[in-house]
Coordinates of C-alpha atoms in Angstrom, one line a residue:
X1 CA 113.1 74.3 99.5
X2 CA 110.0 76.0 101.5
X3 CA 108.5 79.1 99.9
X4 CA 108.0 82.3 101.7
X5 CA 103.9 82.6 101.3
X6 CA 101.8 79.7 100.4
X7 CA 98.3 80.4 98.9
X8 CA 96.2 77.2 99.1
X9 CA 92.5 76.4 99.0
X10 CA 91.8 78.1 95.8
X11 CA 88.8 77.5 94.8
X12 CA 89.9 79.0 90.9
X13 CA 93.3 79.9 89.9
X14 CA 93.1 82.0 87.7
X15 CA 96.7 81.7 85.8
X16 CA 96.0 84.0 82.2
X17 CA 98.2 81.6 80.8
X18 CA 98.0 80.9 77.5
X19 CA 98.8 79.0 74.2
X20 CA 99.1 82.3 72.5
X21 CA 102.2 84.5 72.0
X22 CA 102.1 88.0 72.4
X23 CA 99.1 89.9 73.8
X24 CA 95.8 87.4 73.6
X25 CA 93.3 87.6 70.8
X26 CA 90.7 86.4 68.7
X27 CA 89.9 83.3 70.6
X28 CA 93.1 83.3 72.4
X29 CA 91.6 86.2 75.0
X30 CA 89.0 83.8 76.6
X31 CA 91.4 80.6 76.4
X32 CA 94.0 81.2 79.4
X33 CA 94.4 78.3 82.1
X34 CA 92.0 78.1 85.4
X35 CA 93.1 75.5 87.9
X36 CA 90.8 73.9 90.0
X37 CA 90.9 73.6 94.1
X38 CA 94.8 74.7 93.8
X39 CA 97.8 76.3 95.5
X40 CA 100.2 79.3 95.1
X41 CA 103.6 79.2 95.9
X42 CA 106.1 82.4 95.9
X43 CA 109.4 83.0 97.1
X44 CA 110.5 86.0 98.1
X45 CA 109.2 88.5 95.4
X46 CA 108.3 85.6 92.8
X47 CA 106.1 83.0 91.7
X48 CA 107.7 79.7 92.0
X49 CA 105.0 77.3 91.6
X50 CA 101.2 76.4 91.3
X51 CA 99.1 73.3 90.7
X52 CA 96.3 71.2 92.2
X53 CA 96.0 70.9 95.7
X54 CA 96.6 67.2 95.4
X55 CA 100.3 67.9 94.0
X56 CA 100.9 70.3 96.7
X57 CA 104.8 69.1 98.4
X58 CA 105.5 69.4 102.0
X59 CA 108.8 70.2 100.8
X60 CA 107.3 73.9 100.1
X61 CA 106.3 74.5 103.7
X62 CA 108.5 75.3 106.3
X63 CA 108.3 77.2 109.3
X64 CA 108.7 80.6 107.7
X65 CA 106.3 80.0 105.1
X66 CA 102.9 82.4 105.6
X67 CA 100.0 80.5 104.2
X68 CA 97.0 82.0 103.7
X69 CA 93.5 80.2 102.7
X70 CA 92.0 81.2 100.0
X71 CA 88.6 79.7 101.7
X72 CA 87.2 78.2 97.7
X73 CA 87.7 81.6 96.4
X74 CA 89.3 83.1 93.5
X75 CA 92.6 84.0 93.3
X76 CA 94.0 85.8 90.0
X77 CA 96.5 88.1 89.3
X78 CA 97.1 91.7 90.2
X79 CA 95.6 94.1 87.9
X80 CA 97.0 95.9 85.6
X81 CA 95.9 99.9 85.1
X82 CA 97.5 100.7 82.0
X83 CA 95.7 104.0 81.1
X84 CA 95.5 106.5 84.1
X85 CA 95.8 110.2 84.4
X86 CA 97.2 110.0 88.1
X87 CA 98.9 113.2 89.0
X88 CA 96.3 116.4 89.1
X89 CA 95.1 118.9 91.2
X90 CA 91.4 120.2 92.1
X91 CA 88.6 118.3 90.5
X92 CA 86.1 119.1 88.0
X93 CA 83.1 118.7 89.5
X94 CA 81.5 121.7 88.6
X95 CA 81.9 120.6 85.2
X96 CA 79.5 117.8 85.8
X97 CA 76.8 119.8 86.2
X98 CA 77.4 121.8 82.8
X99 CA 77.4 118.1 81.1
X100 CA 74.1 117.1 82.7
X101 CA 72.7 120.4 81.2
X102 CA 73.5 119.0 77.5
X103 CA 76.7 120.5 77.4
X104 CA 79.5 118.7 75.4
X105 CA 83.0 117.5 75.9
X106 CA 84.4 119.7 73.3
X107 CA 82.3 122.6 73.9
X108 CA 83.4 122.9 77.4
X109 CA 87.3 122.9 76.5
X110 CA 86.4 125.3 73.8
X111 CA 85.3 127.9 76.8
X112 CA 88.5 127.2 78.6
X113 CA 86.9 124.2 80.9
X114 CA 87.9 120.6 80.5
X115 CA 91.7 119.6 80.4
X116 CA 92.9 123.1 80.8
X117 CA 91.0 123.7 83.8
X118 CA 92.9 121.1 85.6
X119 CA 96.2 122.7 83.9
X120 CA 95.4 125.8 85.9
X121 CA 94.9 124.2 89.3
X122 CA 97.8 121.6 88.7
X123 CA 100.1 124.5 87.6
X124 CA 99.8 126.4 90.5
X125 CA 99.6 123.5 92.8
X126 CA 102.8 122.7 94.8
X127 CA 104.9 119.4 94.3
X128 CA 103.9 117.9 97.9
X129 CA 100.6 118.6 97.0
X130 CA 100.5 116.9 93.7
X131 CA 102.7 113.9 95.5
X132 CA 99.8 113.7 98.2
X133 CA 97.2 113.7 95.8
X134 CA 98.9 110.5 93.7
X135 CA 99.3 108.6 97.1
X136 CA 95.9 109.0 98.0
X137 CA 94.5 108.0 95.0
X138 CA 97.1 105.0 94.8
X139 CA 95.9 103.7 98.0
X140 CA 92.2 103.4 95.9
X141 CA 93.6 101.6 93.1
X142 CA 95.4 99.3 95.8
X143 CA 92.2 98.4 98.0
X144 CA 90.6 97.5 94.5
X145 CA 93.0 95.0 93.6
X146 CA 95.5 97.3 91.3
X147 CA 99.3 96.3 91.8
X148 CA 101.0 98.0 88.5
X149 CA 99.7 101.1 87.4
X150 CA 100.7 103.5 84.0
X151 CA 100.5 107.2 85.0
X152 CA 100.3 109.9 82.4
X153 CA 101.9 113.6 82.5
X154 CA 99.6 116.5 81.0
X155 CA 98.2 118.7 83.1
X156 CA 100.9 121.2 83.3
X157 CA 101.5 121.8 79.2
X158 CA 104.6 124.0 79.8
X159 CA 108.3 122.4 81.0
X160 CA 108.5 122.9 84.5
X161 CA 105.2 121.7 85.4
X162 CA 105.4 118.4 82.6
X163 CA 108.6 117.5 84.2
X164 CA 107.4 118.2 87.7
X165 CA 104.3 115.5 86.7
X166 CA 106.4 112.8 85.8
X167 CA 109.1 113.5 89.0
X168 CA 105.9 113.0 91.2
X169 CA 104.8 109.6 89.8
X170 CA 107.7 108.2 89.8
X171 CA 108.2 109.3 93.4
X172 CA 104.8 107.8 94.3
X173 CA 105.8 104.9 92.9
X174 CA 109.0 104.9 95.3
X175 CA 106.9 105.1 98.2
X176 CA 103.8 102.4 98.2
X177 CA 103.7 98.9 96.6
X178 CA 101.9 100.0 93.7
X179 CA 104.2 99.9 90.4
X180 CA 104.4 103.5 88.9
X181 CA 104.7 103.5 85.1
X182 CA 105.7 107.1 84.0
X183 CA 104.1 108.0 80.3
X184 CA 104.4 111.7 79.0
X185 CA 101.7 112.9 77.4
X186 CA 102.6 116.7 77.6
X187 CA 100.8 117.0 73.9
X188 CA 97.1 116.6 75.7
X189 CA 96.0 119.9 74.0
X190 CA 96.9 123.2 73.0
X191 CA 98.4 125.5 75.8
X192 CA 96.8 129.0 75.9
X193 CA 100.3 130.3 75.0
X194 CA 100.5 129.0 72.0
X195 CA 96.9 128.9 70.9
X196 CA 96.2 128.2 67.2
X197 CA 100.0 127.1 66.9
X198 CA 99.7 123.2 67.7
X199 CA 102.7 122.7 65.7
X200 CA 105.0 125.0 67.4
X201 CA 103.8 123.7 70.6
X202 CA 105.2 120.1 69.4
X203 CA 108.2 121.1 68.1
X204 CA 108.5 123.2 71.6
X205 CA 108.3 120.0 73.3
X206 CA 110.6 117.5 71.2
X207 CA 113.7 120.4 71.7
X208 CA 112.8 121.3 75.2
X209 CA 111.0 118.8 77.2
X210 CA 111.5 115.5 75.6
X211 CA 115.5 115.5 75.8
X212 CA 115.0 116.4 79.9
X213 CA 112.7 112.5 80.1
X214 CA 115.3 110.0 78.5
X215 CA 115.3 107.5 81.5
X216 CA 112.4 109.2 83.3
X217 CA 109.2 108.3 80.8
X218 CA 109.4 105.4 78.7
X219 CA 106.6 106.3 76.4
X220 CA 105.3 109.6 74.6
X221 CA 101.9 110.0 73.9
X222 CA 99.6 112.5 72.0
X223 CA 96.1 113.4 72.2
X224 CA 94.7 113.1 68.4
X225 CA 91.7 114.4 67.9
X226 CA 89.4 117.5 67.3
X227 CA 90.2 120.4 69.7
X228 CA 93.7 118.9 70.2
X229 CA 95.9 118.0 67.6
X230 CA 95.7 116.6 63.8
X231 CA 96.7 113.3 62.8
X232 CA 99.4 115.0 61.0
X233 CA 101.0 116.5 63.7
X234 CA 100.8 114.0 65.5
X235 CA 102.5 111.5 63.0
X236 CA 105.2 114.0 63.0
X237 CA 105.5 114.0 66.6
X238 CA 105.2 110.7 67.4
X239 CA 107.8 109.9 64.8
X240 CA 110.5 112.6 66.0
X241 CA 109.6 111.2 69.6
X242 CA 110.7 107.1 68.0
X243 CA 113.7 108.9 66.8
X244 CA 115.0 109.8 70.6
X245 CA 114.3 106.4 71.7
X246 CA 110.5 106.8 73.4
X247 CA 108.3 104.0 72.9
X248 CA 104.7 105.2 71.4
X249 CA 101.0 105.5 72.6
X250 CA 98.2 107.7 71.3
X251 CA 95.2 109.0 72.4
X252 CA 92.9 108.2 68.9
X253 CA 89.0 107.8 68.1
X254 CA 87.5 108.7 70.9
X255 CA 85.2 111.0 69.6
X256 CA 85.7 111.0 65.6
X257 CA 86.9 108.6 63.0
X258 CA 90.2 110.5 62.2
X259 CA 92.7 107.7 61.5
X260 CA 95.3 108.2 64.4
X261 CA 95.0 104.7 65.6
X262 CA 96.4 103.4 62.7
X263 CA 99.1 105.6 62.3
X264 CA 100.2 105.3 65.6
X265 CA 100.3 101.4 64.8
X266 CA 102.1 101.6 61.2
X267 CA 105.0 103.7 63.9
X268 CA 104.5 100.6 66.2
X269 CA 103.0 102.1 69.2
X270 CA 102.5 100.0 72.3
X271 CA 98.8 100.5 72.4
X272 CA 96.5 102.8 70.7
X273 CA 93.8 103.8 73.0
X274 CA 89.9 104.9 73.2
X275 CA 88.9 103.5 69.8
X276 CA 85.1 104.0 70.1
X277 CA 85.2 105.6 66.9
X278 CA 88.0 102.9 65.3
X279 CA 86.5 101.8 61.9
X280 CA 87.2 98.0 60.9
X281 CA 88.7 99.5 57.9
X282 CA 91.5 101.1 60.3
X283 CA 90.9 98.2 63.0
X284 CA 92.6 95.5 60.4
X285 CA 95.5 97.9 60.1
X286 CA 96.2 97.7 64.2
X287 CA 95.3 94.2 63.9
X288 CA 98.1 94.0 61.5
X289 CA 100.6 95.5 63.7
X290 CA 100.0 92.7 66.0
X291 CA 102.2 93.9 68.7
X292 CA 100.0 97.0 69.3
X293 CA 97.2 96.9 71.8
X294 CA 93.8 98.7 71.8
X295 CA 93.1 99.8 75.2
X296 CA 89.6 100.3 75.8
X297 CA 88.1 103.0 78.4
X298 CA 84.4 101.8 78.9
X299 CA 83.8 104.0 81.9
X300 CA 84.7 107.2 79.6
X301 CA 81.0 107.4 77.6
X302 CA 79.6 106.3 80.2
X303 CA 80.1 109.0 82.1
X304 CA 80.1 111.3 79.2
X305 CA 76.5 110.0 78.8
X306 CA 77.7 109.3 75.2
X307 CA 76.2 106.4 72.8
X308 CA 79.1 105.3 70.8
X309 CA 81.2 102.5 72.6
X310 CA 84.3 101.2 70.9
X311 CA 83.2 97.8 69.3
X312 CA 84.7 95.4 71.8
X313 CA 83.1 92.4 70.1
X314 CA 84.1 93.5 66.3
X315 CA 87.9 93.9 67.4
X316 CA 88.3 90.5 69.2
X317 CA 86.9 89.3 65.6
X318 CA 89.5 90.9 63.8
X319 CA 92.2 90.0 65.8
X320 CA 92.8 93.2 67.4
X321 CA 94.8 92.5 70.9
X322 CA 92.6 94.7 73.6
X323 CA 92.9 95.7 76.9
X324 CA 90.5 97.8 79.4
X325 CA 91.6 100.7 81.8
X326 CA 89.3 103.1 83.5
X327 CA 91.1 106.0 82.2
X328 CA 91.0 107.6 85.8
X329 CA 91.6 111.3 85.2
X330 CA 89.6 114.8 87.0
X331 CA 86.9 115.1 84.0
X332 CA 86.1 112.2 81.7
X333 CA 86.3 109.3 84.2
X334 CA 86.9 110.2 87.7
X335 CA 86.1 106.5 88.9
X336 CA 89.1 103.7 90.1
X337 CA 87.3 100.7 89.8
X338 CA 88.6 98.3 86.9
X339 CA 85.8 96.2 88.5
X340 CA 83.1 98.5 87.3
X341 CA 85.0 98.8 84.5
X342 CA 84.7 95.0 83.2
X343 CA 81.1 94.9 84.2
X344 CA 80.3 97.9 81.4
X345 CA 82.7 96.3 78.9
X346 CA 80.8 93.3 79.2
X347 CA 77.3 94.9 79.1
X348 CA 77.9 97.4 76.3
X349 CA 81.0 96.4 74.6
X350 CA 80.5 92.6 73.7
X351 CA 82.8 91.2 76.2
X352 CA 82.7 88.1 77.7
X353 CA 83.5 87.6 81.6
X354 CA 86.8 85.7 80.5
X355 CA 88.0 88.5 78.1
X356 CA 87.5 91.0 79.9
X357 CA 89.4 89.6 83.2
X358 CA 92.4 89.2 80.3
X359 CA 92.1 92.4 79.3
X360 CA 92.9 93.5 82.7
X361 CA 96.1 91.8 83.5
X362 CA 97.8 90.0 80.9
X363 CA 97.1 92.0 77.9
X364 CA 96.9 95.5 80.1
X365 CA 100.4 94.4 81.0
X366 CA 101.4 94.6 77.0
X367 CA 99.7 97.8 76.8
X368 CA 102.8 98.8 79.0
X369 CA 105.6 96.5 78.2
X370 CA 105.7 94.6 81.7
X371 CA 103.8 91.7 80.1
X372 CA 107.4 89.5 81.3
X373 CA 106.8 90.1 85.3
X374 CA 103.5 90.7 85.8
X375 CA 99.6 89.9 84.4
X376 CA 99.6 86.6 84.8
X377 CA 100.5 84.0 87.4
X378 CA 103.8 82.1 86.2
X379 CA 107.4 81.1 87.7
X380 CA 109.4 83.5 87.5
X381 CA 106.9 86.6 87.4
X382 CA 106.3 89.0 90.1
X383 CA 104.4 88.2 92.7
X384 CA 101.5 90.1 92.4
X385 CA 98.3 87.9 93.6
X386 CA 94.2 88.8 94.3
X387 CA 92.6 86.4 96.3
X388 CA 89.1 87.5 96.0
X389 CA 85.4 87.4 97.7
X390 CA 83.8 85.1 95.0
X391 CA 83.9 81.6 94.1
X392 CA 83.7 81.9 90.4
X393 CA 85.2 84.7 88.0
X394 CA 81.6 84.4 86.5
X395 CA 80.9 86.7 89.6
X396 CA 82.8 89.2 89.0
X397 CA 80.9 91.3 86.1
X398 CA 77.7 90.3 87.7
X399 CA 78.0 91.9 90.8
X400 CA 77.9 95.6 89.3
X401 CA 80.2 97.6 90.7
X402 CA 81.1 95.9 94.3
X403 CA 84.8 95.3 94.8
X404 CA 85.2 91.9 95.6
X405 CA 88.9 92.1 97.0
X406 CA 89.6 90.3 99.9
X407 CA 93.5 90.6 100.1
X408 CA 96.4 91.9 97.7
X409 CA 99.7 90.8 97.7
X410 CA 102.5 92.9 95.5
X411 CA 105.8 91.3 95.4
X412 CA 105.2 88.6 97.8
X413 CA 103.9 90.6 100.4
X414 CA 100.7 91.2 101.9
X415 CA 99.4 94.1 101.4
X416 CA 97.4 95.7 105.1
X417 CA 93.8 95.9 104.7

């Protein structure tokens, strides 16, 4: 029967299939299939088959069929943002100039800057404004290749404005291509109103805000960390959160060694994420887990100007599934480009080329529980194809920070340039 779009004249098909079950690691993250001089064939909103050119059947062409050539080039599958702060007003660019005079991270939330900055502007920022700003910055994820994206609450820290976050992603998601994956991280720090009482704050938001998301966010997450909240509060927490039927993420090690990413883990949290700071003491404990992904933000220090990088290299060692995201958000990492992204994780976190382009779709699709309809190019899964600008994924780290899309499909269809 003829397909509905017809890729052909792929130079490398990049498939992220694998021998592996479950997220890729150890050597399983660099040993996913790559088809030579290939097609694609979807159906409607699916994949329903691939292989050499050579196999390719007439029967799959008919005269509704759109085919488009590839030209030699790379096609591979959507990626995968699985670590984004989407929904925010203002910007912080102010605050950039504070951090290149020496100033820190924490010592610019501890004056009121940083995170709750953005909670002022957000909180007084109307819901068509917030819903413009997510669009917008959608449409940049989509023109660099991004066709499923996870987009977390906390910039409003109070109900109203929490709630309001997560209403506006998922309403972005309604109205472009790119998937919207709602998280709720309404525990990203303190709110002034409850300053020095991060406990109350927590239980504030398990009996008030957590009961109004069943069916609206499918994870909760927690910022653990010094200035924010203790692993202990967040164990409680994230616990009481399992307990209503949220699946589990964490913010953990991204600037001290406190031991959140392993807790979160021993809960079974879906990914445990930063890390830079993860000791292999507490790295063997997510590795044990072996459902829980370590999503890596490489474009966070970096623009932090920071030296500590979470050991890419040591965690593929251990057997610790991994991911990448940008970890787009107003002050840490105001940068869409999962491009970039790989580049920097291959430069300063041990990554090779092949890793990192897994750790961008199949295992970033983990990190978010779509890993059965999307990150890598199968029958069945969504339809969500790259055909790129390069003729080798070797390229694609090399050439620092270009974008080297050419066309995106999402769901079978061709996305406008």
């Amino acid at each position: 029967m003829p397909c509905t779009l017809l890729i052909q004249n792929c130079g490398q098909l990049l498939t992220m299939r694998s021998a592996g079950s479950g997220p890729l690691r150890g050597s399983f993250l660099q040993d996913w299939e790559l088809v030579g001089d290939a097609y694609l064939a979807c159906t409607d909103d699916k994949i329903e088959a691939y292989g050499p050119m050579s196999s390719l059947s007439v029967s799959l062409i008919g005269p509704e069929t759109q085919v488009l050539d590839a030209g030699g080039g790379v096609v591979m599958p959507g990626l995968v943002e699985c670590h984004t702060h989407l929904v925010f007003a203002g910007n912080r660019a102010h605050e950039f100039q504070r951090k290149l005079r020496g100033e820190s991270y924490l010592d610019i939330l501890a004056s009121g800057g940083g995170i709750l900055s953005t909670v002022r502007a957000t909180r007084a920022a109307s819901e068509e404004e917030l819903l413009a700003g997510a669009l917008h910055q959608l449409e940049g994820f989509r023109r660099y290749g991004v066709t499923t994206l996870e987009a977390k609450s906390g910039y409003g820290l109070d109900r109203d404005t929490e709630l309001r976050l997560v209403r506006v992603a998922r309403e972005a998601g309604r109205q472009q291509a790119v998937r919207v994956v709602p998280t709720f991280l309404g525990a990203h720090v303190v709110p002034p109103e409850y300053k020095g009482r991060p406990a109350d704050y927590l239980d504030f938001l398990v009996d008030e805000v957590l009961p109004e998301l069943r069916g609206e966010a499918e994870f909760v997450d927690i910022f653990s960390e010094e200035g924010a909240f203790s692993v202990a509060d967040s164990r409680h927490y994230l616990q009481r959160a399992k307990e209503l039927g949220f699946q589990l993420k964490i913010h953990a090690e991204q600037l001290h060694d406190l031991g959140g990413s392993a807790m979160a883990a021993e809960l079974g949290a879906v990914s445990v994420d930063h890390c830079d700071y993860l000791s292999a003491a507490d790295a063997a404990r997510v590795a044990a887990q072996a459902r829980t992904v370590a999503v890596l933000l490489p474009l966070v220090p970096l623009f932090l100007r920071q030296q500590q990088y979470a050991s890419g290299r040591q965690l593929i060692k251990q057997g610790v599934p991994v991911a990448l995201s940008t970890d787009f958000n107003p002050g840490s990492c105001p940068s869409k480009n999962l491009w970039l992204a790989q580049s920097v994780a291959c430069l300063n976190m041990g990554f090779t080329p092949r890793e990192a382009l897994a750790a961008v779709t199949i295992n970033a699709a983990w990190a978010i529980n779509r890993q059965h309809d999307c990150g890598s190019l199968e029958p069945g899964k969504r339809a969500d194809v790259l055909v790129l600008n390069v003729r080798s994924y070797e390229e694609l780290p090399y050439w620092l920070g270009e974008n080297p899309v050419r066309q995106v499909i999402i769901g079978g269809q061709v996305q406008p340039e």
